[in-house]
Tab-separated table of C-alpha atoms and ligand atoms in Angstrom:
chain	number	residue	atom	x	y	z
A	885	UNK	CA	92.534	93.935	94.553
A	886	UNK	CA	94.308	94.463	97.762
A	887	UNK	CA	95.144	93.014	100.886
A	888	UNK	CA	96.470	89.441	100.420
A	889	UNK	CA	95.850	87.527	97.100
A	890	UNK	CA	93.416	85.157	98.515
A	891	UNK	CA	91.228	87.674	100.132
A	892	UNK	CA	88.392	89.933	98.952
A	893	UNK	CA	88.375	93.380	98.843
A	894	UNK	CA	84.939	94.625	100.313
A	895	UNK	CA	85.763	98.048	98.867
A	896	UNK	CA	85.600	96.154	95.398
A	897	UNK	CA	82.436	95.174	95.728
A	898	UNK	CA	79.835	96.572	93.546
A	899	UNK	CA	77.721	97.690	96.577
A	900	UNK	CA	80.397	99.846	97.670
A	901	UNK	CA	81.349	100.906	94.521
A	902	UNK	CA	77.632	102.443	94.007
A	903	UNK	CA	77.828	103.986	97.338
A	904	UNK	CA	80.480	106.113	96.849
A	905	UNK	CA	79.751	109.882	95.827
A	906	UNK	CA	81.358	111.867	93.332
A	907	UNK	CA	84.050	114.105	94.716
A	908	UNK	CA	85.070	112.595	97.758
A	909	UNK	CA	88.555	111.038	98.927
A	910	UNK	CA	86.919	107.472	98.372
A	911	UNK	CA	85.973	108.321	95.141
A	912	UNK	CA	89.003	109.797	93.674
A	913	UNK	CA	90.800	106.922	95.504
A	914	UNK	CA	88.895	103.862	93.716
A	915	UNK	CA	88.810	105.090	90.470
A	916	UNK	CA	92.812	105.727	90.804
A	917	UNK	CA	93.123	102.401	91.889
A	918	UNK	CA	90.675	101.163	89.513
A	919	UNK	CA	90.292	103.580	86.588
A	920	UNK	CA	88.655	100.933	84.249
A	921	UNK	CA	85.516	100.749	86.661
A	922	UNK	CA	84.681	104.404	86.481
A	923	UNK	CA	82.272	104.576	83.500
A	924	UNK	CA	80.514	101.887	84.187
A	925	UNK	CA	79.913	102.487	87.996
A	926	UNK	CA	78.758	106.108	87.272
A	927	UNK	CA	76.397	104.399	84.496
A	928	UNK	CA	75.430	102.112	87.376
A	929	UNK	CA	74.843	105.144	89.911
A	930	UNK	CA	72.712	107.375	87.427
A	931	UNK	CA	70.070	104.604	87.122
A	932	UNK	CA	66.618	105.111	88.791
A	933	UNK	CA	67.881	102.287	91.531
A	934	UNK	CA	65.879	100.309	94.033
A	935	UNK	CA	62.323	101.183	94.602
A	936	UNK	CA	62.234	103.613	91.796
A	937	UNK	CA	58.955	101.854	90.387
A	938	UNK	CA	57.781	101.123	93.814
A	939	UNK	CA	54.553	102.342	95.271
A	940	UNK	CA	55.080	104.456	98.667
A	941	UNK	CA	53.223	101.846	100.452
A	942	UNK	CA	54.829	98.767	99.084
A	943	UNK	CA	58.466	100.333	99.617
A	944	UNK	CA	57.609	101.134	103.283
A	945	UNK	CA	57.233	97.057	103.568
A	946	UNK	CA	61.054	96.683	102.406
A	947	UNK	CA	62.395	100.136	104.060
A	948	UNK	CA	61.411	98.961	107.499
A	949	UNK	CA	63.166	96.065	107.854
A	950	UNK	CA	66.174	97.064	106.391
A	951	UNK	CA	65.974	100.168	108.973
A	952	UNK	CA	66.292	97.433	111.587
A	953	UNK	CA	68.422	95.605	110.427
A	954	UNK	CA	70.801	98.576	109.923
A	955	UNK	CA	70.230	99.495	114.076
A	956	UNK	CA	71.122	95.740	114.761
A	957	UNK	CA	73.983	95.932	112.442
A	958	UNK	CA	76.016	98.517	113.975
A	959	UNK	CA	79.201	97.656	115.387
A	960	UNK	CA	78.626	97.359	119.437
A	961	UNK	CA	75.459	94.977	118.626
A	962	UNK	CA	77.689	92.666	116.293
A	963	UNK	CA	80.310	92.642	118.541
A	964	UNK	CA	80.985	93.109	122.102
A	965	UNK	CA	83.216	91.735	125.126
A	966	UNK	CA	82.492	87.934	126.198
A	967	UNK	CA	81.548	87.737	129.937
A	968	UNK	CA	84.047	87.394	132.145
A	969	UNK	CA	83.785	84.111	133.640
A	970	UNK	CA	83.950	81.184	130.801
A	971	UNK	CA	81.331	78.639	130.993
A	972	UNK	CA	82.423	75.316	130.732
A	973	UNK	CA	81.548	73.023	128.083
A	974	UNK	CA	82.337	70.857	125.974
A	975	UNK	CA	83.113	71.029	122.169
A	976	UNK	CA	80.349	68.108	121.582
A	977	UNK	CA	77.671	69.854	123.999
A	978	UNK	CA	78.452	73.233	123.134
A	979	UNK	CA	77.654	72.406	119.346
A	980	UNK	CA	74.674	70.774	119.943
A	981	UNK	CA	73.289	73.996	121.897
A	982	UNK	CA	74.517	76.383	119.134
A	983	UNK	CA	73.506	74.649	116.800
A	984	UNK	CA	69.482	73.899	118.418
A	985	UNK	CA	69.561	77.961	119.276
A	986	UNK	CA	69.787	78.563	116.177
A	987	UNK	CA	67.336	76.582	114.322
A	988	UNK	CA	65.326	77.995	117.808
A	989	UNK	CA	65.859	81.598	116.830
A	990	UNK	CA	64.422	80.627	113.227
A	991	UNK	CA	67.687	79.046	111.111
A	992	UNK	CA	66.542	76.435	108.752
A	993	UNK	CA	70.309	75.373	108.070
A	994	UNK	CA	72.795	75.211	110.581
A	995	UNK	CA	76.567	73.958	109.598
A	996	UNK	CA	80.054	74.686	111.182
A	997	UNK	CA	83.577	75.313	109.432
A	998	UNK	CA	86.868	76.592	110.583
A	999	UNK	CA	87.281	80.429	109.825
A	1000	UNK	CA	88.981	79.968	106.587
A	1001	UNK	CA	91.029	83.289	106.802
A	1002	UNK	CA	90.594	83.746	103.090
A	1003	UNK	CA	87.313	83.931	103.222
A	1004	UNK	CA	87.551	87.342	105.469
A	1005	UNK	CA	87.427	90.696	103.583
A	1006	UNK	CA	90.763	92.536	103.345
A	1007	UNK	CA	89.661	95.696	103.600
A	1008	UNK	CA	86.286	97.576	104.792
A	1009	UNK	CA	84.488	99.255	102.157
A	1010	UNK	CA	81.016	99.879	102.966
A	1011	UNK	CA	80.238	102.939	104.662
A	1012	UNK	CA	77.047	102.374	107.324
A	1013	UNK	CA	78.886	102.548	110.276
A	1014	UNK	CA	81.336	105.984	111.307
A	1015	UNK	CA	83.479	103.668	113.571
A	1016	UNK	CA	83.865	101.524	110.707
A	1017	UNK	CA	85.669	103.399	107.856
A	1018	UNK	CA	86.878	102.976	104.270
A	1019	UNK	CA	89.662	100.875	103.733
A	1020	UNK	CA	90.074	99.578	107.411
A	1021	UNK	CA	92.005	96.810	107.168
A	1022	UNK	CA	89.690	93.531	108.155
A	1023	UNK	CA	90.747	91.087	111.074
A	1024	UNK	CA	88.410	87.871	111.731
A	1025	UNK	CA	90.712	86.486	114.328
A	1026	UNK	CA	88.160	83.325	115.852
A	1027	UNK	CA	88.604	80.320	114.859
A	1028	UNK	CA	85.259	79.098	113.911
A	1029	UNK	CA	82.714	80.248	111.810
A	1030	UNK	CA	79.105	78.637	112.484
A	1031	UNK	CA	76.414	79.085	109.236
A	1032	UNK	CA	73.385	79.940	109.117
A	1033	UNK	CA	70.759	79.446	106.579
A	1034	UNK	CA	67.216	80.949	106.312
A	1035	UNK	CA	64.832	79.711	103.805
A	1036	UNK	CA	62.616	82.464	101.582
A	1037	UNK	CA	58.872	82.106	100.400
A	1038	UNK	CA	58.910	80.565	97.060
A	1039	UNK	CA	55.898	82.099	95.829
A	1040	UNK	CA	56.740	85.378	96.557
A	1041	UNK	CA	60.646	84.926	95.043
A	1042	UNK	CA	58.991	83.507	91.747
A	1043	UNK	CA	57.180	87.322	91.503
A	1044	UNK	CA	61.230	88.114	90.230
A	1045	UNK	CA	61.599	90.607	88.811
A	1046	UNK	CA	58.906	92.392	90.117
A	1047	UNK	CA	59.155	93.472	93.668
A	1048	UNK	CA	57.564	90.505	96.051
A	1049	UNK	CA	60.858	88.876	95.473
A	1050	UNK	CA	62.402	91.823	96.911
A	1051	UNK	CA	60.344	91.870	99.915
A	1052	UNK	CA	60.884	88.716	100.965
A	1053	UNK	CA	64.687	89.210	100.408
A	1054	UNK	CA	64.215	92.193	102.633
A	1055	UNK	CA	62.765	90.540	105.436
A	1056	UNK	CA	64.563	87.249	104.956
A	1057	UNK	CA	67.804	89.121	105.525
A	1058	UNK	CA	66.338	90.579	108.656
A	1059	UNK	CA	65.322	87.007	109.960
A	1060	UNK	CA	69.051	86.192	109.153
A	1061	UNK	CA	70.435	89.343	110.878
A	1062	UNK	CA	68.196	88.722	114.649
A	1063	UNK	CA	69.496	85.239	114.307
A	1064	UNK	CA	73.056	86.076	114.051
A	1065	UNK	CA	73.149	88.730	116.411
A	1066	UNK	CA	71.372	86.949	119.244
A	1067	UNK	CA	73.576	83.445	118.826
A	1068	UNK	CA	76.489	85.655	118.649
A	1069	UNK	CA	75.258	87.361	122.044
A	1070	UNK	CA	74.896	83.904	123.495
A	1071	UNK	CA	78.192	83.071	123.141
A	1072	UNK	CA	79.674	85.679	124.597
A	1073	UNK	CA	77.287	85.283	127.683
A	1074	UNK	CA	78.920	82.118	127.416
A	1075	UNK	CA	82.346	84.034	127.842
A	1076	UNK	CA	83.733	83.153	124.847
A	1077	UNK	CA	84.185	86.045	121.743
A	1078	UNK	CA	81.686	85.676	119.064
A	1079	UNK	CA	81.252	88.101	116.079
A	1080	UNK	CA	77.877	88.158	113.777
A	1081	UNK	CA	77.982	88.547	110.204
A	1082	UNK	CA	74.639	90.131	108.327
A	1083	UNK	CA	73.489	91.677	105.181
A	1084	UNK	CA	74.308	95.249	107.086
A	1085	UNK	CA	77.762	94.093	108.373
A	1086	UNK	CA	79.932	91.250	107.225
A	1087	UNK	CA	83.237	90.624	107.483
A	1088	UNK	CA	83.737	87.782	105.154
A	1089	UNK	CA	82.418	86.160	101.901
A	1090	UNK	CA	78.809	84.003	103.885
A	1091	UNK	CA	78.921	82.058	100.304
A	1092	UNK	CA	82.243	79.705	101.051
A	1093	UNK	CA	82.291	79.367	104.622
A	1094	UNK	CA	78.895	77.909	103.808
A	1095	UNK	CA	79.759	75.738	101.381
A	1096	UNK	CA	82.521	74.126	103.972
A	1097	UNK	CA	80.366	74.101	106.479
A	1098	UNK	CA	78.231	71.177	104.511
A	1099	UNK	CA	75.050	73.186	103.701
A	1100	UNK	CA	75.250	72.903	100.325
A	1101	UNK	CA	77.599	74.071	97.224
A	1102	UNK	CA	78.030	77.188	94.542
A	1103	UNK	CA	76.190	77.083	91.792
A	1104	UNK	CA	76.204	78.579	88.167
A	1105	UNK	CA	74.566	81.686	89.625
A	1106	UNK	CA	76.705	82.276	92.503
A	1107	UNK	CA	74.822	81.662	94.591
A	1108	UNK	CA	74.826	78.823	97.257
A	1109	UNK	CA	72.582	75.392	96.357
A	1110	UNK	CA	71.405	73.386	98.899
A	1111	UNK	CA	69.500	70.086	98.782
A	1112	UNK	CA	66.820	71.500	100.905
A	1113	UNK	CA	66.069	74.706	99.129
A	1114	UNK	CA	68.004	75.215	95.811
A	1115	UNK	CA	69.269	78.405	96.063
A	1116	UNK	CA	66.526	80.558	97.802
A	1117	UNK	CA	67.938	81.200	100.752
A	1118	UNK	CA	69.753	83.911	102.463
A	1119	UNK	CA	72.812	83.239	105.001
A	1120	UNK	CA	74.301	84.934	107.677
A	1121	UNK	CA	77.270	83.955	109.856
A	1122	UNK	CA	78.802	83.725	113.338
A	1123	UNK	CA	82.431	83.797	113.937
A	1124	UNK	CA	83.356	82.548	117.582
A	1125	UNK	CA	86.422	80.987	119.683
A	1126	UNK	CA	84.472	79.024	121.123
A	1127	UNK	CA	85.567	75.133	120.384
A	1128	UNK	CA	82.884	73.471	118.024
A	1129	UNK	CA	82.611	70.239	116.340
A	1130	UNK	CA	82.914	70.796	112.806
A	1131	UNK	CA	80.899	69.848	109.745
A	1132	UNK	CA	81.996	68.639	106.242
A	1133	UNK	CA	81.705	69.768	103.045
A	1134	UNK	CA	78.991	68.177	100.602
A	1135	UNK	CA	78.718	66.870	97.524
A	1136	UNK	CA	75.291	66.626	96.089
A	1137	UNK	CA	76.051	66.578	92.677
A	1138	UNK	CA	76.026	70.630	91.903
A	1139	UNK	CA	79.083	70.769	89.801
A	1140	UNK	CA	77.726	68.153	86.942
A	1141	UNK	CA	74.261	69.695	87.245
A	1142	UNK	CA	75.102	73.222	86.639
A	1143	UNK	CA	77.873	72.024	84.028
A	1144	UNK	CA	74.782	70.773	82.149
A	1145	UNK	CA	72.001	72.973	83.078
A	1146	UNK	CA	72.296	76.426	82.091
A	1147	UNK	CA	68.910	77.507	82.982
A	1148	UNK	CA	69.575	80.562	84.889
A	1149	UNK	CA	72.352	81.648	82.261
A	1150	UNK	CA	69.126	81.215	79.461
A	1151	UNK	CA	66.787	83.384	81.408
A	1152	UNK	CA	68.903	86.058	83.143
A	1153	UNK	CA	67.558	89.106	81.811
A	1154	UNK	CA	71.239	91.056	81.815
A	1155	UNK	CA	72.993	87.977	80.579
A	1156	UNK	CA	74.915	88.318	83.682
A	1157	UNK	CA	75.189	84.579	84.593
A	1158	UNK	CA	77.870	82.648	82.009
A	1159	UNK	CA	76.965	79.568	79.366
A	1160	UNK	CA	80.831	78.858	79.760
A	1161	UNK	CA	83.090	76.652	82.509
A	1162	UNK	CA	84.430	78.118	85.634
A	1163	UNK	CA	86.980	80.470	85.714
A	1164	UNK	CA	89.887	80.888	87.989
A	1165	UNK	CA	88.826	83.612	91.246
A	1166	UNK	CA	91.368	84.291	93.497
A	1167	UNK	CA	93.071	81.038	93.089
A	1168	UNK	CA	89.743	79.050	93.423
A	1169	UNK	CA	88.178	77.625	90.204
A	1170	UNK	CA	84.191	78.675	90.335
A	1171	UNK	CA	81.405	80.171	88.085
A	1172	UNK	CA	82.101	83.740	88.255
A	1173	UNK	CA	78.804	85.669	87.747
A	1174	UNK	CA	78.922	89.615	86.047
A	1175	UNK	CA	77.825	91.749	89.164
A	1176	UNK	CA	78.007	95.082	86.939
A	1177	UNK	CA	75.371	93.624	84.854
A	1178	UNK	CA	73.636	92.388	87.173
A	1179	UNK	CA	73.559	95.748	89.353
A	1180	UNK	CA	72.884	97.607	86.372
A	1181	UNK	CA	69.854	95.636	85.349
A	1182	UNK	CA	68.483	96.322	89.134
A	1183	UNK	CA	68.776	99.715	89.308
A	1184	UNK	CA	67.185	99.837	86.055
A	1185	UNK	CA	64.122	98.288	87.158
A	1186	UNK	CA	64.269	98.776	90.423
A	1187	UNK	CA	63.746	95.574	92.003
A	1188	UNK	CA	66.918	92.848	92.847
A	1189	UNK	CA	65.596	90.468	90.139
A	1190	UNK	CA	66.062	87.308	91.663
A	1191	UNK	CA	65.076	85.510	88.227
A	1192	UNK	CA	68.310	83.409	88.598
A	1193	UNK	CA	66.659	82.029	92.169
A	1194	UNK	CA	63.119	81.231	90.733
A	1195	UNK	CA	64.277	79.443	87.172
A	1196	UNK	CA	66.540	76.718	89.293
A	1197	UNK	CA	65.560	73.338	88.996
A	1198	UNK	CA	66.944	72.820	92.740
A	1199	UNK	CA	64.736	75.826	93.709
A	1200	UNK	CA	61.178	73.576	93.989
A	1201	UNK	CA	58.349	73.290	96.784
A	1202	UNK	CA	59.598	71.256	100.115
A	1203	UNK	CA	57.483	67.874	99.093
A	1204	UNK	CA	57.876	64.129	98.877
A	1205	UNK	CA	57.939	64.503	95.089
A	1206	UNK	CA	61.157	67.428	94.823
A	1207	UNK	CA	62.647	65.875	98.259
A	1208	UNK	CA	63.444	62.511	96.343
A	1209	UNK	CA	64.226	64.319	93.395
A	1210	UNK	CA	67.153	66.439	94.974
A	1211	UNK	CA	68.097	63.004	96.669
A	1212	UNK	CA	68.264	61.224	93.381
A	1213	UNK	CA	70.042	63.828	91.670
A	1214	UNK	CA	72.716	64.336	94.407
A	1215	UNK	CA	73.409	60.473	94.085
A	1216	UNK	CA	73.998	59.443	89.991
A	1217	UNK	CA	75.071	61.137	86.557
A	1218	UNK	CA	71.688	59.597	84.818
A	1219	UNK	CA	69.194	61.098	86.802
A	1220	UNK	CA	70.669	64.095	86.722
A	1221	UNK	CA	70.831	64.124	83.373
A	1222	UNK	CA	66.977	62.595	83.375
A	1223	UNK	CA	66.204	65.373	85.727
A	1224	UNK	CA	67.699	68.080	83.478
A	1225	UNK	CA	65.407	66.587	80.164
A	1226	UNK	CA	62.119	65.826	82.362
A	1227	UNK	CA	61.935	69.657	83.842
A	1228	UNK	CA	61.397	72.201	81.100
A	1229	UNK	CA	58.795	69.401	79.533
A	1230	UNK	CA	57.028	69.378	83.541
A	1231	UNK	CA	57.218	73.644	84.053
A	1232	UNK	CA	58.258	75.403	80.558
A	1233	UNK	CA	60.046	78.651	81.078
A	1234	UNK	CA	60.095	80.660	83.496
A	1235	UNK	CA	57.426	82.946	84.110
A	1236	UNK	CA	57.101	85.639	86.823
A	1237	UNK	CA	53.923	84.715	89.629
A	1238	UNK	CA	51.440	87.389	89.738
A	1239	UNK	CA	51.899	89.943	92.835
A	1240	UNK	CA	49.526	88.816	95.946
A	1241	UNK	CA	46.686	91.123	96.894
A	1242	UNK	CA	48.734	92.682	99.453
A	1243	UNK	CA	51.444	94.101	97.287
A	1244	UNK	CA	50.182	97.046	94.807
A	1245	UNK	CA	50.517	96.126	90.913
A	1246	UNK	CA	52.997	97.595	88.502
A	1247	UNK	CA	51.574	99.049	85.136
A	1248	UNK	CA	55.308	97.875	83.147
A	1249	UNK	CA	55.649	94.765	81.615
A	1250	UNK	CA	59.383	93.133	82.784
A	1251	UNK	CA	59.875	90.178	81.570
A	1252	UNK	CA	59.032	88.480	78.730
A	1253	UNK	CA	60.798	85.274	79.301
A	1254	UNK	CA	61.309	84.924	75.634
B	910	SF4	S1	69.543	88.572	89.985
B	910	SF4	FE1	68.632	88.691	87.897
B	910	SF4	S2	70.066	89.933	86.737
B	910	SF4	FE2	71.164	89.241	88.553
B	910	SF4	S3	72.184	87.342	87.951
B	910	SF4	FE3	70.203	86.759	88.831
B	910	SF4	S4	68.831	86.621	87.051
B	910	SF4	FE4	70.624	87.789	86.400
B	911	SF4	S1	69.567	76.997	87.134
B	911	SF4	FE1	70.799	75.230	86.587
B	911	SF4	S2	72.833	76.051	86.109
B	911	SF4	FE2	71.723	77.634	87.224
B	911	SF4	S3	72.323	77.333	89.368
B	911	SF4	FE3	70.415	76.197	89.047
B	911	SF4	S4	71.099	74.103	88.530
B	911	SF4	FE4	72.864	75.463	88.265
């Protein structure tokens, strides 16, 4: 890792790590830097990858999308120059109109940290945009980061692993990326800077600035658990100067669930989620999920799985009956553990949802759940 201790390095990512071709000056620099992750990210790069069992016409569906959100991710639509003259407001008034654009512009979660420095990468290492280049060192200089969280069709992410989960993680992501860029336009109208942060171009880790922004906390499967929506969800992020009202952290009882649950760990079909405790990251104490495996196991079927979202026991239909549920769990050690006993007896294993009408069929069988 480089850059300080506490940071990430984007370039380690596993995303960037694919990207990266064979003979080039990145290449030979990672794998000096890191030979130990050479075999398995050329195993990981001569996979089929995403889409490879895809039908043209299904693929199209995900490809467009993510061709916008690309165009909306480049650098002068992220960023740009605040207006010149500064609008006054105050702290209390400007969070309540962040906050209602956002759920306006289609946000189902809204919460607001300070920019926890450590949560910014240390280094640039995707490589989408020419004026942003390998191994830039990372600056998110604002003081406030503003989350935003965007809820996903739970029929469609219970077709994991086959590829309607994908889809709507495609177009979720989009949702996530307008969002972000047009509050992060606002506030510079506003003449204050603002930065947004999207599947296509982050700057920092969405996960933790989340979690301290009170929408919810990590989970087993790394992923972020809210009381809303379990874990199916996608976030972006908004880093601004101007001053905001912040939020609090949460505690809804994630830690003892997921130290008894297990669920995802059982039916993760690389075994990339662990049985075990947390381990320490960075100086931070979390569940620390395999992304090689989990990388590997996409490419080799050619969808981004998603399993891990549809087998949560947080991850239920927004009703009376799970609303109280997630309410009673967040609250006491015995219905959690009640919960925990009562759900495998109400749904049994997990077992993928049949594609809709509008999404062509695949002829492989993926997962057995057994
Ligand atoms: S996306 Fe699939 S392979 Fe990856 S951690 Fe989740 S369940 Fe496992
Ligand atoms: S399935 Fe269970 S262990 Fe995994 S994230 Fe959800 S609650 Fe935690």
């Amino acid at each position: 890792m480089s850059g300080s201790s506490l940071q990430f390095d984007e370039r380690d990512n596993v995303f960037a790590r694919e990207d990266l071709k064979p003979g080039t000056p990145e290449y030979e620099e990672m794998y000096r830097r890191h030979p130990q992750w050479k075999a398995c990210d050329d195993h990981i790069r001569s996979l089929p990858g995403l889409g490879a069992y895809v039908s043209a016409a299904d693929m199209a569906m995900f490809n467009a999308p993510s061709w916008l959100m690309e165009r909306i991710g480049a650098p002068d639509i992220v960023d740009g120059q605040p207006a010149p003259e500064r609008v006054e407001i105050t702290p209390e008034r400007a969070t309540m109109k962040v906050k209602s654009l956002a759920r306006r512009l289609g946000s189902d979660l809204v919460g607001i940290s300070l920019m926890n420095p450590a949560y910014a990468y240390s280094h640039r290492g995707r490589m989408i945009y020419p004026e942003e280049p390998w191994g830039e060192k990372i600056t998110v200089g604002h003081r406030y980061a503003v989350s935003l969280g965007f809820r996903e069709d739970l029929d469609l992410v219970r077709t994991g692993p086959y590829h309607g989960e994908m889809m709507e993680t495609g177009l979720v992501y989009l949702r996530s990326a307008v969002t972000s860029v047009a509050l992060a336009g606002y506030i510079r109208m506003l003449g204050y800077s603002a930065r947004a942060h999207h599947f296509r171009n982050y700057q920092l880790l969405p996960v933790p600035l989340a979690v301290e922004a009170g929408l919810g906390e990590l989970g087993r499967c790394g992923f972020l658990l809210t009381r809303e929506f379990g874990n199916c969800l996608r976030l972006s992020t908004v880093t601004t100067d101007l001053p905001l009202i912040c939020d609090r952290p949460v505690d809804i009882g994630v830690d003892d669930f997921c130290n008894r649950c297990k669920l995802c760990a059982e039916v993760c079909p690389s075994q990339a989620i662990s049985k075990g405790g947390k381990v320490n990251v960075r100086g931070v104490m979390k569940w620390q999920i395999d992304p090689v495996k989990c990388l590997s196991y996409w490419n080799r079927v050619g969808t981004d799985c998603g399993v891990c979202i549809g087998s949560c026991p947080w991850t239920e239909p927004d009703n009376t009956f799970h609303r109280t549920a997630a309410k009673v769990a967040s609250k006491s050690k015995w219905s959690r553990i009640f919960l925990l006993w009562i759900y495998p007896i109400i749904y049994g294993k997990y077992r993928p949802k049949t594609l809709p009408d509008w999404l062509n069929p695949r002829a492989d069988t993926l997962f057995s759940g057994d």
